[in-house]
Structures are given as structure tokens and as C-alpha cells.
Amino acid sequence: MENYDFKSIEQKWQERWEKSSAHKAKDNPGKEKFYCLDFFPYPSGEGLHVGHWRGYVLSDIMARFYKLHGKNILHPMGYDAFGLPAENAAIKANSHPQIFTEKAIKRFRKQLRQIGAMYDWDREINSSDPKYYQWTQWLFLKLYEAGLAFRQKAPVNWCPTCQTVLANEQVVAGECERCGAKTIKKELTQWFLRITKYAERLLENLNKLDWPERTKILQRNWIGKSDGAIVKFKIRMPEGNSQFSIQVFTTRPDTLFGATFMVLAPEHPIIQQITTPENIDAVQKYIEKTRQESELFRETVEREKTGVFTGAYAINPINNSRIPIWIADYVLIHYGSGACMCVPGHDRRDFEFAKKFKLPIVQVISPDGKSNDRILPYIEPGVNLNSGHYDGLKSNDAKRKITEDLKKQDLADFATKYRLRDWLISRQRYWGAPIPIVYCQKHGEVPVPEKELPVLLPEDVEFKPKGESPLNQSKKFLNTTCPKCGGKATRETDTMDTFVDSSWYFLRFTDPKNNQEFASDKAINAWMPVDLYVGGIEHATMHLLYARFVSLALSDFKIVNFDKSGEPFKKLFNIGLIYLHGAKMSKSRGNVVNPDELVSKYGADALRGYEMFVGPADQDSEWQVSGIAGIYRFLEKIWRFFEDFRPQSKTSAKNAVIINQTIKKVTNDISNFQLNTAIASLMTLFNKMNSEISRDDAKKIIILFSPIFPHLAEEIWSSFAKASEDKQYQRSIFSQSWPKYERSMVKESKINLAIQINGKLRDIIQVNASLAKSEIEKQAQTPKIMKHLSNKKILKTIYVAGKIVNYVLK
Ligand code: ANZ
């Protein structure tokens, strides 16, 4: 008997797949397509660890599973290769980022091939390749033409160590995400993309996407829509009325009678005009101090409140009371109007501020309309009190009425605000796509004509950061001529945020070699949208929002029209993280497990299996060092089973039942991304069945495990060729069809399921006992239940297996 020689088996099949172009994706309008995409990786110098493998294995299993369902597969791979780490590594090693990047890509490619994934390597892309970034620049020009790319002076987060501007998201707790240095604010003219124009659509469309709820919530919060009102406060200086007024944005106009002071953001332009002479010094000092603070710090709720009085007062339009105007860092200049009416009775931050600076606190809302100052700050809705003729109204009604009444006097209006900001894309760094703009003395800012793209990165620069873009040092790059008049001009020297590169790469994969267009209509229409996108939750906001924005914009420009919504990712799956010894696996924590060693000891199939068996794919899971050995033994068992296999004319009745049950279970599980239980069912199958099996049933079993263990499956499949005349065994197993189970063999047991809302029984339904949790939760949303759920926010869904679904509402 031969041993399970995974090394030669895996090598043999990987070579065969490659030689026969088995994974080449061809447009085939006759077949239903399945575009299966991984978040394309940043090729770091460290290579892949087993945590990275997890998503790649899952997506490959899905691609193979749907191939066996007769779909036409596109499963590409590429590299998000521009960016700071390559540049920093090059500075350290005194080499060039391109050299670093090429080396890293080589290593990645080798590691990625080991997975045995059905990547179509002919479509590989690299975002730092001029053939790619030419189209990133082209995308910029399209956005520019449409007024969606613009330059503006703005305070930016500045990292004094990396000497560059950082996006808000790259500042973590006031520190640079990359190097940990404290960041500061600086005013610079920067390039932005106008993503805020798409805020409402980005929000609306979320409802239609088949994405994890958790990710949708993160995007909703990031976009941060608030309905409320703009209220106008006149200003009263100590010497009398002034011509100035200040607008505030509030989500709670119902609390207007409780507004006892106003706070301005330290950057508010009116401060200079209203601050009284005796307060100027203190105000100036305070403004200076805030300049050192990061936005995230300023938004932190749990910290001692600070602030300073301007000496000026505002008139509350609802009751003409005079309220002091303060300045404090917890009010942000870029939200609302940078000014806030403060209601300490009903807002936590205002409450702390009032306590600290001994400002009056007035209760204007309570649960029953009766005063009770022990509950302050009371932030829930309720019934109005101390609110003139609005007393006794439900606060939600008062909100509308007060706004309407002030609107009649031109003192307020309904307003909606979003937290989302425009996307700052300029970087004063070398290793990125140059922004294709030139500055002419006569014509100002002029876009580089499309036919002159790409604007190539110059090579004659030193990219050690000096506070300005390294591209400034290359005179050859810098000095150019104006495309309009041919006169002297200089080039923009900032490069683009790498998130611009990754905002459209999924389109390039449909037509990666096209040098006439960024991708042809035909190719885009053949493959878009992405049917399954697999990646970590860390991309919930930035990448996934930017990519949606770009796709919607291109759709509006009629450059793409693959579907009405323009949404690029139909289904998203967030793969859970791998932990080791209780901490997220990462090189910096020193707890990485190297997949290369495991592949050489146990094989790629065993590693693929363990990556899935380690826990539910959407949940974080702890890596057990010995876990892979168990999967390896299972593969040996499969190997031996088929080594000894002699087909019977008929499968025994007992075997038939378990085979059909397993087909059903594995089909369901893989469809629902429950790979750990799919593998467990396969293990049970091999434990329970004996060798009394027909060739036909054996065939079904091999196909059943082939998406997870493709090398082993191909090998066993081809071994059937020796014993059978049938030509099918000479072809790849992935040209077969997924097996169907016989209904008569699979009895469904039904269970009664109680559906509760906040612990109260609201409905009972009958469901199949074997259904997956996600499917049960879907079925639990009966019309009766939906009536209770409409317009309510579900905080949590609790599922007690086989018994209860309980919706916890706000
Ligand atoms: C009065 C009030 C009373 C408020 C109350 C809240 C509760 P969201 O919900 O996140 O949109 N605000 C307005 N502009 C601000 C700024 N630039 N920086 C910091 N805070 C600002 O937040 C809107 C609320 O945040 C607004 O409603 C305002 O405070 C404050 F019982 O107005 B509110």
C-alpha cells in the first residue's frame, strides 16, 4: 500500500492545473458567472502567516464549490503594492521601494501558489506598475472633470516622524498608526475626493446589500446621519446688540429651553470678532493648546472637560434668555456648523462642562413630564417641562413643533448632517501614483491630458521625508509645460493615498491587460458585480466605502453600467481573525505561525482543512498548534479508504442513508460558509460508512470533499481512471457536477421554535431541525414578528439552538 505522499501529489496537481490553464477565466455569456474576490494583499516584507491564509482558503473553497455547480469562475489575485511600508523599508535598507516591493511580491506569489487556489495568474495586477497606475490617474481625472476631486486648504493630521499627512483613520488615539508618534494639526492645501456627495446613497444602498450586519452598522455609523435643525442665535456683546449671529446644528431642538450656554469649536472664525478684550489672552492660549490635539482625542468622551469664556453672549431664540458663549475642544469645526447649543440637563458632555464651570443646569425633559433632577443628565426622549407652551408634549413632537415655529420667524430650519468627511487623498510621499495635475502661471491648475498618462514616478529622487513631497527634488519631473498654452508649468508633487489604487482594482481584474481602457465594457459587464468578496472586518469603513463611492461615481458617469445600483460587491464575507495564545496573530506581537513549514510537514490540503476546522469562519479563533495533525490523519484515512476501495455493484442501505445525509449537510454548510461543520460531517461519514459502496456513490463522496481538499480529490479521482474505461476520470474532478442527494433517504425532523421579542413570546414556527442558524433567523422574521420589528432597532438576536429566537430591541 502506498503512503499518502502529499508532497508529490500537491506538486503534481499544481503543475497540471497550471499547464492546462485550468483556472483561466474566460468570458462565457452562456454560463452563469461567479466573481470570487479576496481583498488584494499588501505585499509586506514579512510574508503570509496562517491568519492570512484563512480568507484565501475560504474564497477558494467557494470558487471551487460554485465551479462544481456549473458556474463560470473569475478568481483573481494581485498586489496593493504602493504605500508607506515599502518606502520606510527602503529608507531603512538604503534601497528603492520598487526593489523592496518586487522582492516581497515574489515571496507572496510563491506562498499564494502553495495554497492550491484556483487563481487565474494571467490576471495578476500590481498597483505600483505604471500600466496599472496610469488608470488610477485616469480615474482621478474623471473625478476631477466631474468636480469630485478638488483642492482645499484644510487642517490635516501631520506625523512629525513620517513627515506626512495622515488620513483621520490613520491616527489612532492621537498617534500615527504606522510609527506611533504623536500627531499634530497643520494647515495645508490638499486634494480631496468629494465622497460626502454620495453620503445618502452610500447609506441607502446598504439596505440592499448581502453583507454582514456588523459591517453595515460600522458603515452607517461612519456615515453618521443625524436629523435635526439649524437654529440661529443672535449675539449680544456686553456693550449691547451686535450684527452677528451664530448658527448651531442640533439633533434636539426639543431641549432648546434648557440651552444655558453655547460652545464654539476653537477654530470657529467668529471667535476673533466676539471675544472681549479682557478674554483675548486666555482664548488665544486655549486655541494654541487645541492645535496640538488630534481629532480622536477631542472626541473622547471620558476626559476632563476644558474650555474658556469669550466674554460674549448669545440670545436663545425660544425665550430670549442671554447665554454665555464659551470655546471648548469637544466641539469640532467640521461637524454641523462648528457651534453647539449646550443643554447640560440632557447631554452628558454639556453636563460635565456645566458642572466644571458652574453653569446653570435646567431640566426640560423627563420620562413623565414631572421634574426630577436626580436623573440628570437625562438623554432619552420623554415629555417636555419648563418649556413654555410646549410643556406636556412628547419630546419627539416638541422637536418638530419648536423647529416649525422658529422656522416661521426665520430662526431655524430642519437639517440633516453627516459625519462623513471628504476623503483626503494627497500624500507628501514618494511611493504612490502621482496626481496628474500641473500648475501654469497663466492657467492655474490644469489636468494632464489623458493621452499623456501615465505621469511616471521619477527615479532621480531621494525619498527620505523632509516635510515636502520627495517628487519636488526631481527637476525633470517638476518642470513641465502647460497642456493648454505650452508655457512654463510645474507638476503637482503629491502622490495619491493607496486607498485610491484599491478603490477600483476589482474592475481592472475583469480586463487587466487592456492598454486602451481601464477595462472594456464587455469585460466589466461579463463579470461585475463581485459575487463574493472575502476579507477582514478591518476594512469595514475605509476601503469598502471608498470602493463603493468610486463605483457609484463611475456608474453616474456612465463609464460602467453593470447594474442599476452601481454597487460593486454583492455579497461580503468577513473572515474571523486567527489568534495565538489569546492575541491576534501578527509579526509585531511575535506570535505568527508560518504556513510554509506546515505545508512542507503536512501539505497544503491539511492546512486548508485546518484553517477551516479551527472555528466558524466568520469568528475569531484560537490556533491550536497540534490541530493540523488531526486533519492530516483524516486525510490519511481518506487516502487509505480509496486505496483499498473496490467498487460494489450497489451501496448498502445503511451507507446510502449516511451518504445522502452528508451530501445534504455539506451542501448546506458550504453554502452558508460553515466549513468547520462541513468538515466535521465528512469526518463522521468516514467513521460511519464501510466499504460497501458503488462507484457512483464513491464518486459523489470525492466531489463532496474536493473544494476543501482539491489536490487529494484530484489524485483519487484520477486513480479511478485506471480501473475504469470511463473518460470522465481523465478529466479534472472540477469538470464534474456537485452531487444531489435523494430526498427519500433524508428524513427531515421538524422542530417548534419560539420567537420572542425582548423575552416575550410573539410567534411559534416549525422549521427543519438541520437548518443553519442564519437560515433559521431569516425564517423567524414572520409577518407577525416583522410588525413588531418595523422601525425598531435590533440590538441583538439571541438564538438558543433548536428552541428560541429572541430579538432584543432598543
Ligand atoms: C443640543 C443638544 C441637546 C444636543 C441634547 C444633544 C443632546 P450627532 O447626534 O452625533 O449628530 N453638536 C453639534 N455640532 C457639534 C460639533 N461641531 N461638535 C460637537 N458636537 C456638536 O450629534 C449632534 C449633537 O452634537 C447636536 O445636538 C449638538 O448637541 C452636538 F440634549 O444640540 B445637540
PDB file of C-alpha atoms in Angstrom, residues 185-339:
ATOM      1  CA  LYS A 185      -2.608  69.560  13.197  1.00  0.00           C
ATOM      2  CA  LYS A 186      -1.277  71.563  10.287  1.00  0.00           C
ATOM      3  CA  GLU A 187      -2.929  73.755   7.625  1.00  0.00           C
ATOM      4  CA  LEU A 188      -2.089  72.617   4.089  1.00  0.00           C
ATOM      5  CA  THR A 189      -3.623  72.789   0.651  1.00  0.00           C
ATOM      6  CA  GLN A 190      -4.658  69.268  -0.087  1.00  0.00           C
ATOM      7  CA  TRP A 191      -6.511  67.177  -2.630  1.00  0.00           C
ATOM      8  CA  PHE A 192      -9.836  65.702  -1.623  1.00  0.00           C
ATOM      9  CA  LEU A 193     -12.419  63.426  -3.199  1.00  0.00           C
ATOM     10  CA  ARG A 194     -15.984  64.535  -2.613  1.00  0.00           C
ATOM     11  CA  ILE A 195     -17.361  61.345  -1.096  1.00  0.00           C
ATOM     12  CA  THR A 196     -19.786  63.400   1.021  1.00  0.00           C
ATOM     13  CA  LYS A 197     -21.881  63.998  -2.078  1.00  0.00           C
ATOM     14  CA  TYR A 198     -22.647  60.276  -2.025  1.00  0.00           C
ATOM     15  CA  ALA A 199     -23.376  60.027   1.716  1.00  0.00           C
ATOM     16  CA  GLU A 200     -27.105  59.441   1.320  1.00  0.00           C
ATOM     17  CA  ARG A 201     -26.776  56.866  -1.452  1.00  0.00           C
ATOM     18  CA  LEU A 202     -23.988  55.043   0.328  1.00  0.00           C
ATOM     19  CA  LEU A 203     -26.314  54.816   3.293  1.00  0.00           C
ATOM     20  CA  GLU A 204     -29.485  53.934   1.386  1.00  0.00           C
ATOM     21  CA  ASN A 205     -27.903  51.222  -0.744  1.00  0.00           C
ATOM     22  CA  LEU A 206     -26.599  49.398   2.319  1.00  0.00           C
ATOM     23  CA  ASN A 207     -30.109  48.075   2.876  1.00  0.00           C
ATOM     24  CA  LYS A 208     -29.925  46.162  -0.389  1.00  0.00           C
ATOM     25  CA  LEU A 209     -26.526  44.536   0.118  1.00  0.00           C
ATOM     26  CA  ASP A 210     -25.977  40.988   1.294  1.00  0.00           C
ATOM     27  CA  TRP A 211     -23.325  41.999   3.813  1.00  0.00           C
ATOM     28  CA  PRO A 212     -22.786  41.112   7.468  1.00  0.00           C
ATOM     29  CA  GLU A 213     -24.948  43.347   9.636  1.00  0.00           C
ATOM     30  CA  ARG A 214     -21.911  44.227  11.737  1.00  0.00           C
ATOM     31  CA  THR A 215     -20.139  45.749   8.741  1.00  0.00           C
ATOM     32  CA  LYS A 216     -23.238  47.626   7.652  1.00  0.00           C
ATOM     33  CA  ILE A 217     -23.557  49.114  11.136  1.00  0.00           C
ATOM     34  CA  LEU A 218     -19.923  50.240  11.036  1.00  0.00           C
ATOM     35  CA  GLN A 219     -20.540  51.949   7.695  1.00  0.00           C
ATOM     36  CA  ARG A 220     -23.781  53.523   8.893  1.00  0.00           C
ATOM     37  CA  ASN A 221     -22.039  54.922  11.948  1.00  0.00           C
ATOM     38  CA  TRP A 222     -19.140  56.126   9.864  1.00  0.00           C
ATOM     39  CA  ILE A 223     -21.501  57.981   7.547  1.00  0.00           C
ATOM     40  CA  GLY A 224     -23.330  59.120  10.690  1.00  0.00           C
ATOM     41  CA  LYS A 225     -26.575  60.638   9.517  1.00  0.00           C
ATOM     42  CA  SER A 226     -28.349  62.915  12.005  1.00  0.00           C
ATOM     43  CA  ASP A 227     -31.697  64.562  11.534  1.00  0.00           C
ATOM     44  CA  GLY A 228     -32.244  67.773  13.421  1.00  0.00           C
ATOM     45  CA  ALA A 229     -32.365  71.524  12.968  1.00  0.00           C
ATOM     46  CA  ILE A 230     -30.207  74.546  12.380  1.00  0.00           C
ATOM     47  CA  VAL A 231     -31.049  77.220  14.929  1.00  0.00           C
ATOM     48  CA  LYS A 232     -29.956  80.843  14.690  1.00  0.00           C
ATOM     49  CA  PHE A 233     -28.710  82.616  17.854  1.00  0.00           C
ATOM     50  CA  LYS A 234     -28.159  86.381  17.759  1.00  0.00           C
ATOM     51  CA  ILE A 235     -25.092  87.658  19.547  1.00  0.00           C
ATOM     52  CA  ARG A 236     -25.191  90.189  22.351  1.00  0.00           C
ATOM     53  CA  MET A 237     -21.925  91.851  23.320  1.00  0.00           C
ATOM     54  CA  PRO A 238     -21.521  93.394  26.783  1.00  0.00           C
ATOM     55  CA  GLU A 239     -21.969  96.816  25.181  1.00  0.00           C
ATOM     56  CA  GLY A 240     -25.219  95.865  23.501  1.00  0.00           C
ATOM     57  CA  ASN A 241     -26.632  94.058  20.426  1.00  0.00           C
ATOM     58  CA  SER A 242     -24.293  93.066  17.615  1.00  0.00           C
ATOM     59  CA  GLN A 243     -24.914  92.416  13.952  1.00  0.00           C
ATOM     60  CA  PHE A 244     -23.503  88.872  14.267  1.00  0.00           C
ATOM     61  CA  SER A 245     -25.411  85.680  14.694  1.00  0.00           C
ATOM     62  CA  ILE A 246     -24.273  82.084  15.095  1.00  0.00           C
ATOM     63  CA  GLN A 247     -25.964  79.041  13.657  1.00  0.00           C
ATOM     64  CA  VAL A 248     -25.887  75.794  15.572  1.00  0.00           C
ATOM     65  CA  PHE A 249     -26.803  72.312  14.474  1.00  0.00           C
ATOM     66  CA  THR A 250     -28.804  70.322  16.987  1.00  0.00           C
ATOM     67  CA  THR A 251     -30.448  66.940  16.930  1.00  0.00           C
ATOM     68  CA  ARG A 252     -32.539  68.000  19.912  1.00  0.00           C
ATOM     69  CA  PRO A 253     -34.452  71.233  19.248  1.00  0.00           C
ATOM     70  CA  ASP A 254     -36.931  69.903  21.820  1.00  0.00           C
ATOM     71  CA  THR A 255     -34.379  70.807  24.513  1.00  0.00           C
ATOM     72  CA  LEU A 256     -33.993  74.433  23.436  1.00  0.00           C
ATOM     73  CA  PHE A 257     -35.443  75.824  26.689  1.00  0.00           C
ATOM     74  CA  GLY A 258     -32.641  74.012  28.512  1.00  0.00           C
ATOM     75  CA  ALA A 259     -29.819  75.575  26.466  1.00  0.00           C
ATOM     76  CA  THR A 260     -27.902  77.507  29.131  1.00  0.00           C
ATOM     77  CA  PHE A 261     -24.684  78.205  27.256  1.00  0.00           C
ATOM     78  CA  MET A 262     -23.125  77.891  23.836  1.00  0.00           C
ATOM     79  CA  VAL A 263     -19.794  76.357  22.879  1.00  0.00           C
ATOM     80  CA  LEU A 264     -17.790  77.141  19.748  1.00  0.00           C
ATOM     81  CA  ALA A 265     -15.068  74.997  18.228  1.00  0.00           C
ATOM     82  CA  PRO A 266     -11.677  76.692  18.814  1.00  0.00           C
ATOM     83  CA  GLU A 267     -11.297  77.039  15.034  1.00  0.00           C
ATOM     84  CA  HIS A 268     -14.593  78.936  14.631  1.00  0.00           C
ATOM     85  CA  PRO A 269     -13.903  82.138  12.600  1.00  0.00           C
ATOM     86  CA  ILE A 270     -16.281  84.307  14.637  1.00  0.00           C
ATOM     87  CA  ILE A 271     -14.173  83.939  17.781  1.00  0.00           C
ATOM     88  CA  GLN A 272     -11.871  86.778  16.716  1.00  0.00           C
ATOM     89  CA  GLN A 273     -14.833  89.132  16.314  1.00  0.00           C
ATOM     90  CA  ILE A 274     -16.717  88.414  19.501  1.00  0.00           C
ATOM     91  CA  THR A 275     -14.041  87.787  22.116  1.00  0.00           C
ATOM     92  CA  THR A 276     -13.934  90.714  24.564  1.00  0.00           C
ATOM     93  CA  PRO A 277     -10.530  92.355  25.217  1.00  0.00           C
ATOM     94  CA  GLU A 278     -10.089  91.012  28.758  1.00  0.00           C
ATOM     95  CA  ASN A 279     -10.564  87.421  27.477  1.00  0.00           C
ATOM     96  CA  ILE A 280      -8.336  87.566  24.391  1.00  0.00           C
ATOM     97  CA  ASP A 281      -5.190  86.177  26.043  1.00  0.00           C
ATOM     98  CA  ALA A 282      -6.891  83.199  27.623  1.00  0.00           C
ATOM     99  CA  VAL A 283      -8.768  82.460  24.407  1.00  0.00           C
ATOM    100  CA  GLN A 284      -5.610  82.645  22.309  1.00  0.00           C
ATOM    101  CA  LYS A 285      -3.785  80.331  24.669  1.00  0.00           C
ATOM    102  CA  TYR A 286      -6.596  77.822  24.586  1.00  0.00           C
ATOM    103  CA  ILE A 287      -6.704  77.836  20.777  1.00  0.00           C
ATOM    104  CA  GLU A 288      -2.956  77.184  20.662  1.00  0.00           C
ATOM    105  CA  LYS A 289      -3.305  74.255  23.019  1.00  0.00           C
ATOM    106  CA  THR A 290      -6.066  72.645  20.960  1.00  0.00           C
ATOM    107  CA  ARG A 291      -3.943  72.799  17.858  1.00  0.00           C
ATOM    108  CA  GLN A 292      -1.759  70.051  19.327  1.00  0.00           C
ATOM    109  CA  GLU A 293      -4.699  67.734  19.857  1.00  0.00           C
ATOM    110  CA  SER A 294      -5.876  65.048  17.493  1.00  0.00           C
ATOM    111  CA  GLU A 295      -9.490  64.757  16.495  1.00  0.00           C
ATOM    112  CA  LEU A 296      -9.822  61.378  18.110  1.00  0.00           C
ATOM    113  CA  PHE A 297      -8.622  62.760  21.401  1.00  0.00           C
ATOM    114  CA  ARG A 298     -11.086  65.601  21.056  1.00  0.00           C
ATOM    115  CA  GLU A 299     -13.916  63.182  20.503  1.00  0.00           C
ATOM    116  CA  THR A 300     -13.044  61.071  23.533  1.00  0.00           C
ATOM    117  CA  VAL A 301     -15.972  61.404  25.888  1.00  0.00           C
ATOM    118  CA  GLU A 302     -14.310  60.279  29.109  1.00  0.00           C
ATOM    119  CA  ARG A 303     -11.862  63.045  29.827  1.00  0.00           C
ATOM    120  CA  GLU A 304     -11.790  66.166  31.900  1.00  0.00           C
ATOM    121  CA  LYS A 305     -13.608  68.967  30.093  1.00  0.00           C
ATOM    122  CA  THR A 306     -11.633  72.099  29.292  1.00  0.00           C
ATOM    123  CA  GLY A 307     -12.814  75.434  27.931  1.00  0.00           C
ATOM    124  CA  VAL A 308     -12.630  79.205  28.067  1.00  0.00           C
ATOM    125  CA  PHE A 309     -15.210  82.031  28.153  1.00  0.00           C
ATOM    126  CA  THR A 310     -15.225  84.582  25.294  1.00  0.00           C
ATOM    127  CA  GLY A 311     -16.971  87.351  27.230  1.00  0.00           C
ATOM    128  CA  ALA A 312     -19.789  87.411  24.650  1.00  0.00           C
ATOM    129  CA  TYR A 313     -23.393  86.218  24.956  1.00  0.00           C
ATOM    130  CA  ALA A 314     -25.998  84.746  22.630  1.00  0.00           C
ATOM    131  CA  ILE A 315     -29.744  85.149  22.730  1.00  0.00           C
ATOM    132  CA  ASN A 316     -31.711  81.913  22.918  1.00  0.00           C
ATOM    133  CA  PRO A 317     -34.362  82.454  20.203  1.00  0.00           C
ATOM    134  CA  ILE A 318     -37.018  80.432  22.006  1.00  0.00           C
ATOM    135  CA  ASN A 319     -37.156  82.505  25.217  1.00  0.00           C
ATOM    136  CA  ASN A 320     -34.759  85.404  24.605  1.00  0.00           C
ATOM    137  CA  SER A 321     -32.584  84.415  27.541  1.00  0.00           C
ATOM    138  CA  ARG A 322     -28.977  85.534  27.466  1.00  0.00           C
ATOM    139  CA  ILE A 323     -26.474  82.638  27.461  1.00  0.00           C
ATOM    140  CA  PRO A 324     -22.650  82.827  27.678  1.00  0.00           C
ATOM    141  CA  ILE A 325     -20.535  81.783  24.688  1.00  0.00           C
ATOM    142  CA  TRP A 326     -17.605  79.501  25.529  1.00  0.00           C
ATOM    143  CA  ILE A 327     -14.915  77.790  23.496  1.00  0.00           C
ATOM    144  CA  ALA A 328     -14.102  74.125  24.048  1.00  0.00           C
ATOM    145  CA  ASP A 329     -12.213  71.423  22.183  1.00  0.00           C
ATOM    146  CA  TYR A 330     -15.037  68.891  22.332  1.00  0.00           C
ATOM    147  CA  VAL A 331     -16.877  70.848  19.663  1.00  0.00           C
ATOM    148  CA  LEU A 332     -15.464  70.043  16.245  1.00  0.00           C
ATOM    149  CA  ILE A 333     -15.172  72.580  13.478  1.00  0.00           C
ATOM    150  CA  HIS A 334     -16.068  70.195  10.674  1.00  0.00           C
ATOM    151  CA  TYR A 335     -19.292  68.922  12.122  1.00  0.00           C
ATOM    152  CA  GLY A 336     -22.543  70.786  11.816  1.00  0.00           C
ATOM    153  CA  SER A 337     -21.594  74.452  11.932  1.00  0.00           C
ATOM    154  CA  GLY A 338     -18.786  74.115  14.450  1.00  0.00           C
ATOM    155  CA  ALA A 339     -21.008  75.600  17.120  1.00  0.00           C
TER     156      ALA A 339
END
